[in-house]
PDB file of C-alpha atoms and ligand atoms in Angstrom:
ATOM      1  CA  MET A  15      30.014  22.588 -50.519  1.00 76.00           C
ATOM      2  CA  HIS A  16      31.426  21.720 -47.109  1.00 90.00           C
ATOM      3  CA  LEU A  17      34.682  23.476 -46.371  1.00 95.00           C
ATOM      4  CA  HIS A  18      36.276  20.333 -45.015  1.00 95.00           C
ATOM      5  CA  THR A  19      36.266  19.035 -48.592  1.00 96.00           C
ATOM      6  CA  CYS A  20      38.219  22.116 -49.742  1.00 97.00           C
ATOM      7  CA  SER A  21      41.922  22.750 -49.669  1.00 98.00           C
ATOM      8  CA  ILE A  22      44.005  25.907 -49.909  1.00 98.00           C
ATOM      9  CA  ASN A  23      46.980  25.935 -52.248  1.00 98.00           C
ATOM     10  CA  THR A  24      49.507  28.098 -50.407  1.00 98.00           C
ATOM     11  CA  ALA A  25      50.126  30.166 -53.559  1.00 97.00           C
ATOM     12  CA  THR A  26      46.634  31.602 -52.992  1.00 98.00           C
ATOM     13  CA  LEU A  27      48.046  33.513 -50.023  1.00 98.00           C
ATOM     14  CA  GLY A  28      51.083  34.733 -51.959  1.00 96.00           C
ATOM     15  CA  HIS A  29      53.763  32.940 -49.911  1.00 95.00           C
ATOM     16  CA  ARG A  30      53.945  35.907 -47.565  1.00 95.00           C
ATOM     17  CA  ARG A  31      54.174  34.054 -44.267  1.00 96.00           C
ATOM     18  CA  PRO A  32      55.963  30.941 -43.014  1.00 97.00           C
ATOM     19  CA  ILE A  33      54.185  27.650 -43.637  1.00 98.00           C
ATOM     20  CA  GLU A  34      53.503  27.162 -39.918  1.00 97.00           C
ATOM     21  CA  ALA A  35      51.412  30.351 -39.823  1.00 98.00           C
ATOM     22  CA  VAL A  36      49.644  29.430 -43.055  1.00 98.00           C
ATOM     23  CA  ILE A  37      48.717  25.975 -41.724  1.00 98.00           C
ATOM     24  CA  GLU A  38      47.229  27.586 -38.625  1.00 98.00           C
ATOM     25  CA  ALA A  39      45.195  30.111 -40.631  1.00 98.00           C
ATOM     26  CA  VAL A  40      43.877  27.545 -43.136  1.00 98.00           C
ATOM     27  CA  ALA A  41      42.745  25.255 -40.306  1.00 98.00           C
ATOM     28  CA  ARG A  42      41.216  28.147 -38.346  1.00 98.00           C
ATOM     29  CA  HIS A  43      39.046  29.107 -41.338  1.00 98.00           C
ATOM     30  CA  GLY A  44      37.647  25.573 -41.481  1.00 97.00           C
ATOM     31  CA  PHE A  45      39.267  24.179 -44.614  1.00 98.00           C
ATOM     32  CA  GLY A  46      40.047  20.469 -44.787  1.00 98.00           C
ATOM     33  CA  GLY A  47      43.398  20.552 -46.537  1.00 98.00           C
ATOM     34  CA  ILE A  48      46.415  22.412 -47.767  1.00 98.00           C
ATOM     35  CA  ALA A  49      48.711  22.147 -50.788  1.00 98.00           C
ATOM     36  CA  PRO A  50      52.208  23.385 -49.986  1.00 98.00           C
ATOM     37  CA  TRP A  51      54.913  24.387 -52.445  1.00 97.00           C
ATOM     38  CA  ARG A  52      58.525  23.304 -52.314  1.00 97.00           C
ATOM     39  CA  ARG A  53      59.521  26.849 -51.404  1.00 96.00           C
ATOM     40  CA  ASP A  54      57.341  26.610 -48.270  1.00 97.00           C
ATOM     41  CA  LEU A  55      59.542  23.762 -47.055  1.00 96.00           C
ATOM     42  CA  GLU A  56      62.900  25.477 -47.476  1.00 95.00           C
ATOM     43  CA  GLY A  57      65.082  24.879 -44.443  1.00 95.00           C
ATOM     44  CA  ARG A  58      62.505  22.549 -42.906  1.00 97.00           C
ATOM     45  CA  SER A  59      62.056  18.821 -42.597  1.00 97.00           C
ATOM     46  CA  PRO A  60      59.072  17.686 -44.698  1.00 97.00           C
ATOM     47  CA  LYS A  61      58.222  15.187 -41.962  1.00 97.00           C
ATOM     48  CA  MET A  62      58.022  17.938 -39.359  1.00 97.00           C
ATOM     49  CA  VAL A  63      55.752  19.991 -41.613  1.00 98.00           C
ATOM     50  CA  ALA A  64      53.651  16.859 -42.200  1.00 98.00           C
ATOM     51  CA  ARG A  65      53.246  16.482 -38.432  1.00 98.00           C
ATOM     52  CA  ARG A  66      52.178  20.085 -38.148  1.00 98.00           C
ATOM     53  CA  ILE A  67      49.581  19.684 -40.908  1.00 98.00           C
ATOM     54  CA  LEU A  68      48.222  16.519 -39.335  1.00 97.00           C
ATOM     55  CA  ASP A  69      48.049  18.108 -35.888  1.00 98.00           C
ATOM     56  CA  ALA A  70      46.053  20.980 -37.395  1.00 98.00           C
ATOM     57  CA  GLY A  71      43.535  18.435 -38.695  1.00 98.00           C
ATOM     58  CA  LEU A  72      44.347  19.082 -42.351  1.00 98.00           C
ATOM     59  CA  GLY A  73      44.985  16.773 -45.290  1.00 97.00           C
ATOM     60  CA  VAL A  74      47.521  17.409 -48.049  1.00 97.00           C
ATOM     61  CA  SER A  75      45.811  17.700 -51.428  1.00 94.00           C
ATOM     62  CA  SER A  76      49.067  17.869 -53.392  1.00 96.00           C
ATOM     63  CA  PHE A  77      52.670  19.034 -53.345  1.00 98.00           C
ATOM     64  CA  CYS A  78      53.715  21.720 -55.852  1.00 97.00           C
ATOM     65  CA  ARG A  79      55.527  21.376 -58.119  1.00 96.00           C
ATOM     66  CA  SER A  80      58.004  19.760 -60.531  1.00 96.00           C
ATOM     67  CA  THR A  81      61.174  21.208 -61.976  1.00 97.00           C
ATOM     68  CA  TYR A  82      60.579  21.638 -65.729  1.00 98.00           C
ATOM     69  CA  LEU A  83      61.795  18.564 -67.583  1.00 98.00           C
ATOM     70  CA  PRO A  84      62.897  19.659 -71.091  1.00 98.00           C
ATOM     71  CA  ALA A  85      66.485  20.825 -71.317  1.00 98.00           C
ATOM     72  CA  GLU A  86      69.008  21.798 -73.963  1.00 97.00           C
ATOM     73  CA  SER A  87      71.506  19.094 -73.031  1.00 97.00           C
ATOM     74  CA  ALA A  88      71.292  15.493 -71.855  1.00 97.00           C
ATOM     75  CA  THR A  89      73.165  16.421 -68.679  1.00 98.00           C
ATOM     76  CA  ALA A  90      70.710  19.184 -67.842  1.00 98.00           C
ATOM     77  CA  PHE A  91      67.781  16.873 -68.604  1.00 98.00           C
ATOM     78  CA  GLU A  92      69.181  14.243 -66.208  1.00 98.00           C
ATOM     79  CA  ARG A  93      69.622  16.924 -63.573  1.00 98.00           C
ATOM     80  CA  ASN A  94      65.971  17.950 -63.963  1.00 98.00           C
ATOM     81  CA  VAL A  95      64.822  14.342 -63.601  1.00 98.00           C
ATOM     82  CA  GLU A  96      67.006  13.866 -60.521  1.00 98.00           C
ATOM     83  CA  ASP A  97      65.704  17.060 -58.969  1.00 98.00           C
ATOM     84  CA  ASN A  98      62.155  15.766 -59.405  1.00 98.00           C
ATOM     85  CA  ARG A  99      63.109  12.443 -57.823  1.00 98.00           C
ATOM     86  CA  ARG A 100      64.160  14.314 -54.663  1.00 98.00           C
ATOM     87  CA  ALA A 101      60.951  16.354 -54.737  1.00 98.00           C
ATOM     88  CA  ILE A 102      58.844  13.186 -55.011  1.00 98.00           C
ATOM     89  CA  GLU A 103      60.615  11.903 -51.890  1.00 98.00           C
ATOM     90  CA  ALA A 104      59.701  15.140 -50.118  1.00 97.00           C
ATOM     91  CA  ALA A 105      56.091  14.695 -51.300  1.00 98.00           C
ATOM     92  CA  ALA A 106      56.043  11.238 -49.730  1.00 98.00           C
ATOM     93  CA  ASP A 107      57.503  12.573 -46.458  1.00 97.00           C
ATOM     94  CA  LEU A 108      54.893  15.307 -46.485  1.00 97.00           C
ATOM     95  CA  GLY A 109      52.092  12.760 -46.821  1.00 96.00           C
ATOM     96  CA  ALA A 110      51.017  14.101 -50.226  1.00 96.00           C
ATOM     97  CA  MET A 111      49.165  11.651 -52.441  1.00 92.00           C
ATOM     98  CA  SER A 112      50.317  13.456 -55.554  1.00 96.00           C
ATOM     99  CA  PHE A 113      53.172  15.537 -56.884  1.00 98.00           C
ATOM    100  CA  VAL A 114      52.101  18.232 -59.311  1.00 98.00           C
ATOM    101  CA  MET A 115      53.889  17.942 -62.640  1.00 98.00           C
ATOM    102  CA  VAL A 116      54.055  21.263 -64.453  1.00 98.00           C
ATOM    103  CA  VAL A 117      56.193  19.741 -67.131  1.00 98.00           C
ATOM    104  CA  GLY A 118      57.936  22.701 -68.788  1.00 98.00           C
ATOM    105  CA  GLY A 119      57.959  24.142 -72.293  1.00 98.00           C
ATOM    106  CA  LEU A 120      60.633  24.874 -74.858  1.00 98.00           C
ATOM    107  CA  PRO A 121      64.118  24.826 -73.346  1.00 97.00           C
ATOM    108  CA  GLY A 122      66.372  27.823 -74.061  1.00 94.00           C
ATOM    109  CA  SER A 123      65.984  29.089 -77.601  1.00 95.00           C
ATOM    110  CA  SER A 124      64.577  25.828 -78.946  1.00 97.00           C
ATOM    111  CA  LYS A 125      61.661  25.785 -81.389  1.00 97.00           C
ATOM    112  CA  ASP A 126      61.311  22.014 -81.230  1.00 98.00           C
ATOM    113  CA  LEU A 127      57.936  21.559 -79.531  1.00 98.00           C
ATOM    114  CA  ALA A 128      57.667  17.895 -80.491  1.00 98.00           C
ATOM    115  CA  GLY A 129      61.136  17.333 -79.026  1.00 98.00           C
ATOM    116  CA  ALA A 130      60.131  19.037 -75.783  1.00 98.00           C
ATOM    117  CA  ARG A 131      57.069  16.784 -75.558  1.00 98.00           C
ATOM    118  CA  GLN A 132      59.270  13.758 -76.152  1.00 98.00           C
ATOM    119  CA  GLN A 133      61.538  14.824 -73.287  1.00 98.00           C
ATOM    120  CA  VAL A 134      58.497  15.240 -71.043  1.00 98.00           C
ATOM    121  CA  GLU A 135      57.424  11.700 -71.825  1.00 98.00           C
ATOM    122  CA  GLU A 136      60.911  10.313 -71.195  1.00 98.00           C
ATOM    123  CA  GLY A 137      61.231  12.256 -67.967  1.00 98.00           C
ATOM    124  CA  CYS A 138      57.851  11.081 -66.647  1.00 98.00           C
ATOM    125  CA  ALA A 139      58.708   7.497 -67.600  1.00 98.00           C
ATOM    126  CA  ALA A 140      61.981   7.809 -65.673  1.00 98.00           C
ATOM    127  CA  LEU A 141      60.121   9.064 -62.579  1.00 98.00           C
ATOM    128  CA  LEU A 142      57.128   6.750 -62.623  1.00 97.00           C
ATOM    129  CA  GLU A 143      58.496   3.744 -60.735  1.00 96.00           C
ATOM    130  CA  HIS A 144      60.081   5.909 -58.077  1.00 97.00           C
ATOM    131  CA  ALA A 145      56.776   7.703 -57.530  1.00 97.00           C
ATOM    132  CA  ARG A 146      54.840   4.446 -57.486  1.00 96.00           C
ATOM    133  CA  SER A 147      57.196   2.863 -54.943  1.00 96.00           C
ATOM    134  CA  LEU A 148      56.679   5.849 -52.626  1.00 97.00           C
ATOM    135  CA  GLY A 149      52.899   5.876 -53.045  1.00 96.00           C
ATOM    136  CA  VAL A 150      52.889   9.296 -54.740  1.00 97.00           C
ATOM    137  CA  ALA A 151      51.037   9.889 -58.016  1.00 97.00           C
ATOM    138  CA  LEU A 152      52.645  11.904 -60.802  1.00 98.00           C
ATOM    139  CA  ALA A 153      49.896  14.476 -61.215  1.00 98.00           C
ATOM    140  CA  LEU A 154      50.166  15.780 -64.775  1.00 98.00           C
ATOM    141  CA  GLU A 155      48.668  19.234 -64.925  1.00 98.00           C
ATOM    142  CA  PRO A 156      47.974  20.443 -68.454  1.00 98.00           C
ATOM    143  CA  LEU A 157      48.244  24.227 -68.603  1.00 98.00           C
ATOM    144  CA  HIS A 158      46.405  26.677 -70.848  1.00 97.00           C
ATOM    145  CA  PRO A 159      48.082  26.806 -74.282  1.00 97.00           C
ATOM    146  CA  MET A 160      49.270  30.351 -73.584  1.00 95.00           C
ATOM    147  CA  CYS A 161      51.842  28.620 -71.353  1.00 96.00           C
ATOM    148  CA  ALA A 162      53.072  26.172 -74.003  1.00 97.00           C
ATOM    149  CA  ALA A 163      56.370  27.958 -74.684  1.00 97.00           C
ATOM    150  CA  ASP A 164      57.585  28.623 -71.173  1.00 96.00           C
ATOM    151  CA  ARG A 165      55.714  26.445 -68.674  1.00 97.00           C
ATOM    152  CA  SER A 166      53.966  23.462 -70.119  1.00 98.00           C
ATOM    153  CA  CYS A 167      54.001  21.855 -73.540  1.00 98.00           C
ATOM    154  CA  LEU A 168      51.207  19.713 -72.133  1.00 98.00           C
ATOM    155  CA  SER A 169      48.129  21.792 -72.905  1.00 98.00           C
ATOM    156  CA  THR A 170      44.990  19.670 -72.792  1.00 98.00           C
ATOM    157  CA  LEU A 171      43.462  16.949 -70.663  1.00 98.00           C
ATOM    158  CA  GLU A 172      43.329  14.760 -73.748  1.00 98.00           C
ATOM    159  CA  GLN A 173      47.079  15.098 -74.253  1.00 98.00           C
ATOM    160  CA  ALA A 174      47.737  14.402 -70.556  1.00 98.00           C
ATOM    161  CA  LEU A 175      45.454  11.345 -70.527  1.00 98.00           C
ATOM    162  CA  ASP A 176      47.085   9.991 -73.676  1.00 98.00           C
ATOM    163  CA  LEU A 177      50.432  10.344 -71.925  1.00 98.00           C
ATOM    164  CA  CYS A 178      49.120   8.575 -68.795  1.00 97.00           C
ATOM    165  CA  ALA A 179      47.906   5.704 -70.963  1.00 96.00           C
ATOM    166  CA  ARG A 180      51.352   5.349 -72.553  1.00 97.00           C
ATOM    167  CA  LEU A 181      53.068   5.527 -69.159  1.00 96.00           C
ATOM    168  CA  GLU A 182      50.756   2.936 -67.578  1.00 94.00           C
ATOM    169  CA  PRO A 183      49.516   0.884 -70.529  1.00 90.00           C
ATOM    170  CA  ASP A 184      47.852  -1.687 -68.278  1.00 87.00           C
ATOM    171  CA  GLY A 185      45.625   0.985 -66.769  1.00 82.00           C
ATOM    172  CA  ALA A 186      45.601   2.662 -63.392  1.00 75.00           C
ATOM    173  CA  ALA A 187      45.163   0.797 -60.150  1.00 75.00           C
ATOM    174  CA  ALA A 188      42.826   2.243 -57.492  1.00 73.00           C
ATOM    175  CA  ALA A 189      45.664   4.670 -56.779  1.00 79.00           C
ATOM    176  CA  PRO A 190      47.190   5.553 -60.163  1.00 87.00           C
ATOM    177  CA  ALA A 191      50.915   6.230 -60.483  1.00 93.00           C
ATOM    178  CA  ALA A 192      50.156   8.623 -63.340  1.00 97.00           C
ATOM    179  CA  GLY A 193      47.112  10.851 -63.148  1.00 97.00           C
ATOM    180  CA  VAL A 194      45.829  14.261 -64.164  1.00 98.00           C
ATOM    181  CA  ILE A 195      44.843  17.433 -62.407  1.00 98.00           C
ATOM    182  CA  VAL A 196      41.756  19.171 -63.698  1.00 98.00           C
ATOM    183  CA  ASP A 197      42.395  22.880 -63.167  1.00 98.00           C
ATOM    184  CA  VAL A 198      39.431  24.928 -64.305  1.00 98.00           C
ATOM    185  CA  TYR A 199      41.654  27.898 -65.175  1.00 98.00           C
ATOM    186  CA  HIS A 200      43.555  25.810 -67.681  1.00 98.00           C
ATOM    187  CA  CYS A 201      40.828  23.683 -69.223  1.00 98.00           C
ATOM    188  CA  TRP A 202      37.538  25.626 -69.090  1.00 98.00           C
ATOM    189  CA  TRP A 203      37.915  26.802 -72.712  1.00 98.00           C
ATOM    190  CA  ASP A 204      38.526  23.317 -74.122  1.00 98.00           C
ATOM    191  CA  PRO A 205      35.608  22.091 -76.303  1.00 98.00           C
ATOM    192  CA  LYS A 206      36.479  18.564 -75.170  1.00 98.00           C
ATOM    193  CA  VAL A 207      36.692  19.304 -71.468  1.00 98.00           C
ATOM    194  CA  LEU A 208      33.560  17.404 -70.407  1.00 98.00           C
ATOM    195  CA  GLU A 209      34.266  14.314 -72.489  1.00 98.00           C
ATOM    196  CA  GLN A 210      37.882  14.253 -71.281  1.00 98.00           C
ATOM    197  CA  ILE A 211      36.856  14.604 -67.629  1.00 98.00           C
ATOM    198  CA  ALA A 212      34.511  11.646 -68.125  1.00 98.00           C
ATOM    199  CA  ARG A 213      37.320   9.703 -69.815  1.00 98.00           C
ATOM    200  CA  ALA A 214      39.671  10.526 -66.932  1.00 97.00           C
ATOM    201  CA  GLY A 215      37.062   9.221 -64.530  1.00 97.00           C
ATOM    202  CA  ARG A 216      36.630   5.945 -66.396  1.00 96.00           C
ATOM    203  CA  ALA A 217      40.405   5.503 -66.368  1.00 95.00           C
ATOM    204  CA  ARG A 218      40.574   6.451 -62.651  1.00 95.00           C
ATOM    205  CA  ARG A 219      43.105   9.143 -63.417  1.00 96.00           C
ATOM    206  CA  ILE A 220      41.777  12.272 -61.697  1.00 97.00           C
ATOM    207  CA  VAL A 221      44.133  13.044 -58.826  1.00 97.00           C
ATOM    208  CA  GLY A 222      43.271  16.690 -58.274  1.00 97.00           C
ATOM    209  CA  PHE A 223      40.716  19.415 -58.994  1.00 98.00           C
ATOM    210  CA  HIS A 224      41.794  23.081 -58.847  1.00 98.00           C
ATOM    211  CA  VAL A 225      39.466  26.060 -58.831  1.00 98.00           C
ATOM    212  CA  SER A 226      39.812  29.801 -59.431  1.00 98.00           C
ATOM    213  CA  ASP A 227      38.190  31.956 -62.146  1.00 98.00           C
ATOM    214  CA  TRP A 228      38.985  33.547 -65.512  1.00 98.00           C
ATOM    215  CA  LEU A 229      38.701  37.313 -65.372  1.00 98.00           C
ATOM    216  CA  VAL A 230      37.639  39.467 -68.311  1.00 98.00           C
ATOM    217  CA  PRO A 231      39.853  41.222 -69.043  1.00 96.00           C
ATOM    218  CA  THR A 232      42.814  39.236 -67.742  1.00 95.00           C
ATOM    219  CA  ARG A 233      45.618  41.720 -67.121  1.00 94.00           C
ATOM    220  CA  ASP A 234      48.440  39.238 -66.582  1.00 92.00           C
ATOM    221  CA  LEU A 235      48.504  35.747 -68.042  1.00 88.00           C
ATOM    222  CA  LEU A 236      50.117  34.224 -64.961  1.00 90.00           C
ATOM    223  CA  MET A 237      49.390  36.466 -62.010  1.00 95.00           C
ATOM    224  CA  ASP A 238      45.816  37.670 -62.544  1.00 96.00           C
ATOM    225  CA  ARG A 239      43.612  34.726 -61.709  1.00 97.00           C
ATOM    226  CA  GLY A 240      40.207  35.487 -60.344  1.00 98.00           C
ATOM    227  CA  MET A 241      38.408  34.542 -57.156  1.00 98.00           C
ATOM    228  CA  MET A 242      35.678  31.973 -57.769  1.00 98.00           C
ATOM    229  CA  GLY A 243      32.568  33.816 -58.927  1.00 98.00           C
ATOM    230  CA  ASP A 244      34.382  36.893 -60.280  1.00 98.00           C
ATOM    231  CA  GLY A 245      34.930  35.517 -63.790  1.00 98.00           C
ATOM    232  CA  VAL A 246      33.361  33.532 -66.611  1.00 98.00           C
ATOM    233  CA  ILE A 247      34.041  29.897 -65.715  1.00 98.00           C
ATOM    234  CA  ASP A 248      30.976  27.704 -65.132  1.00 98.00           C
ATOM    235  CA  LEU A 249      32.309  26.241 -61.905  1.00 98.00           C
ATOM    236  CA  PRO A 250      29.253  24.146 -60.924  1.00 97.00           C
ATOM    237  CA  LEU A 251      29.296  22.557 -64.405  1.00 98.00           C
ATOM    238  CA  LEU A 252      32.928  21.486 -64.103  1.00 98.00           C
ATOM    239  CA  ARG A 253      32.637  20.419 -60.476  1.00 97.00           C
ATOM    240  CA  GLY A 254      29.596  18.304 -61.380  1.00 97.00           C
ATOM    241  CA  ALA A 255      31.551  16.670 -64.198  1.00 98.00           C
ATOM    242  CA  VAL A 256      34.468  15.879 -61.907  1.00 98.00           C
ATOM    243  CA  GLU A 257      32.144  14.447 -59.248  1.00 97.00           C
ATOM    244  CA  ARG A 258      30.326  12.314 -61.810  1.00 98.00           C
ATOM    245  CA  ALA A 259      33.789  11.086 -62.808  1.00 98.00           C
ATOM    246  CA  ASN A 260      34.071   9.767 -59.244  1.00 94.00           C
ATOM    247  CA  TYR A 261      36.621  12.251 -57.993  1.00 96.00           C
ATOM    248  CA  ASN A 262      36.121  12.447 -54.256  1.00 93.00           C
ATOM    249  CA  GLY A 263      39.348  14.130 -53.212  1.00 95.00           C
ATOM    250  CA  LEU A 264      39.769  17.679 -51.983  1.00 97.00           C
ATOM    251  CA  VAL A 265      38.803  20.668 -54.128  1.00 98.00           C
ATOM    252  CA  GLU A 266      41.890  22.878 -54.181  1.00 98.00           C
ATOM    253  CA  ILE A 267      41.711  26.664 -54.396  1.00 98.00           C
ATOM    254  CA  GLU A 268      44.656  28.050 -56.345  1.00 98.00           C
ATOM    255  CA  ILE A 269      44.652  31.769 -57.101  1.00 98.00           C
ATOM    256  CA  PHE A 270      47.767  33.540 -58.364  1.00 97.00           C
ATOM    257  CA  SER A 271      46.854  37.192 -57.979  1.00 97.00           C
ATOM    258  CA  ALA A 272      49.833  39.457 -57.449  1.00 96.00           C
ATOM    259  CA  GLY A 273      47.894  42.667 -58.070  1.00 95.00           C
ATOM    260  CA  ASN A 274      44.794  41.932 -56.027  1.00 97.00           C
ATOM    261  CA  TRP A 275      44.370  39.041 -53.584  1.00 98.00           C
ATOM    262  CA  TRP A 276      48.033  38.878 -52.612  1.00 97.00           C
ATOM    263  CA  THR A 277      47.819  42.463 -51.443  1.00 97.00           C
ATOM    264  CA  ARG A 278      44.921  41.767 -49.079  1.00 97.00           C
ATOM    265  CA  PRO A 279      45.064  40.440 -45.520  1.00 97.00           C
ATOM    266  CA  GLU A 280      45.293  36.656 -45.313  1.00 97.00           C
ATOM    267  CA  ASP A 281      42.120  36.404 -43.218  1.00 97.00           C
ATOM    268  CA  GLU A 282      40.129  38.358 -45.818  1.00 98.00           C
ATOM    269  CA  VAL A 283      41.369  36.089 -48.614  1.00 98.00           C
ATOM    270  CA  LEU A 284      40.531  32.920 -46.685  1.00 98.00           C
ATOM    271  CA  ALA A 285      37.103  34.193 -45.601  1.00 98.00           C
ATOM    272  CA  THR A 286      36.302  35.149 -49.209  1.00 98.00           C
ATOM    273  CA  CYS A 287      37.457  31.744 -50.478  1.00 98.00           C
ATOM    274  CA  ALA A 288      35.242  30.060 -47.886  1.00 98.00           C
ATOM    275  CA  ALA A 289      32.191  32.134 -48.810  1.00 97.00           C
ATOM    276  CA  ARG A 290      32.671  31.694 -52.551  1.00 97.00           C
ATOM    277  CA  MET A 291      33.160  27.942 -52.301  1.00 96.00           C
ATOM    278  CA  GLN A 292      29.730  27.805 -50.781  1.00 92.00           C
ATOM    279  CA  SER A 293      27.997  30.313 -53.052  1.00 93.00           C
ATOM    280  CA  CYS A 294      29.652  29.903 -56.480  1.00 91.00           C
ATOM    281  CA  CYS A 295      31.069  26.423 -56.821  1.00 89.00           C
TER     282      CYS A 295
HETATM  283 ZN1   ZN B 318      46.502  24.177 -60.800  1.00 88.46          ZN
END
């Protein structure tokens, strides 16, 4: 795989240095894109950061990520929607084609999972036109079901694609307003993963592809993702499926690894990512 088709999600480097330094390092190692987080932009103009990224010869694979939608009160729900509206505007200023929607789980002490999913649908519907008008796709990222309570009540590609179809019942245009992110860490276990990737392709809904690996054992459900090749995910299988589904955007490397990769020098992490993209993916 050519590195210019690969992108580094800034979380992979642990948010240890300012975005300007990260942009420089990612470009220097030969990657073709970057996916910044909202926290990377704090105190900065998104347009200035966009300029910097462009000048470094990089694309923006996505902008991370949404404020969780479900809330315990209508006022708090509205505030969450509004917060995401502002973030979608920042995504547009940044030149990101998509805004990553990690939709949230159960609010507060709620046990109403169906209600949380309903709020997610209402929130996405409220954001859709705004995103469309700014040329940014709502990139629904289903997370592994272990995250259903606290991060995402959207757990499978099937669920996310069903939601896309309800949000845009007439189908997606060449650039969908509602799409999905296929993150291997979250969907590798799903018996329907291949058929749902193919379905996403037919519906032109794939707006991102994230890679990392599933370690055995996994010591922390959030912060112990593996480097590609160190775990059990069949990465070439999933990449092949996504390519056959006509995804030709950047392949984004996203590794949350507080205990391992975030403790290593940035250059070592980037060099390892580069080597593994070519040997394991
Ligand atoms: Zn992801």
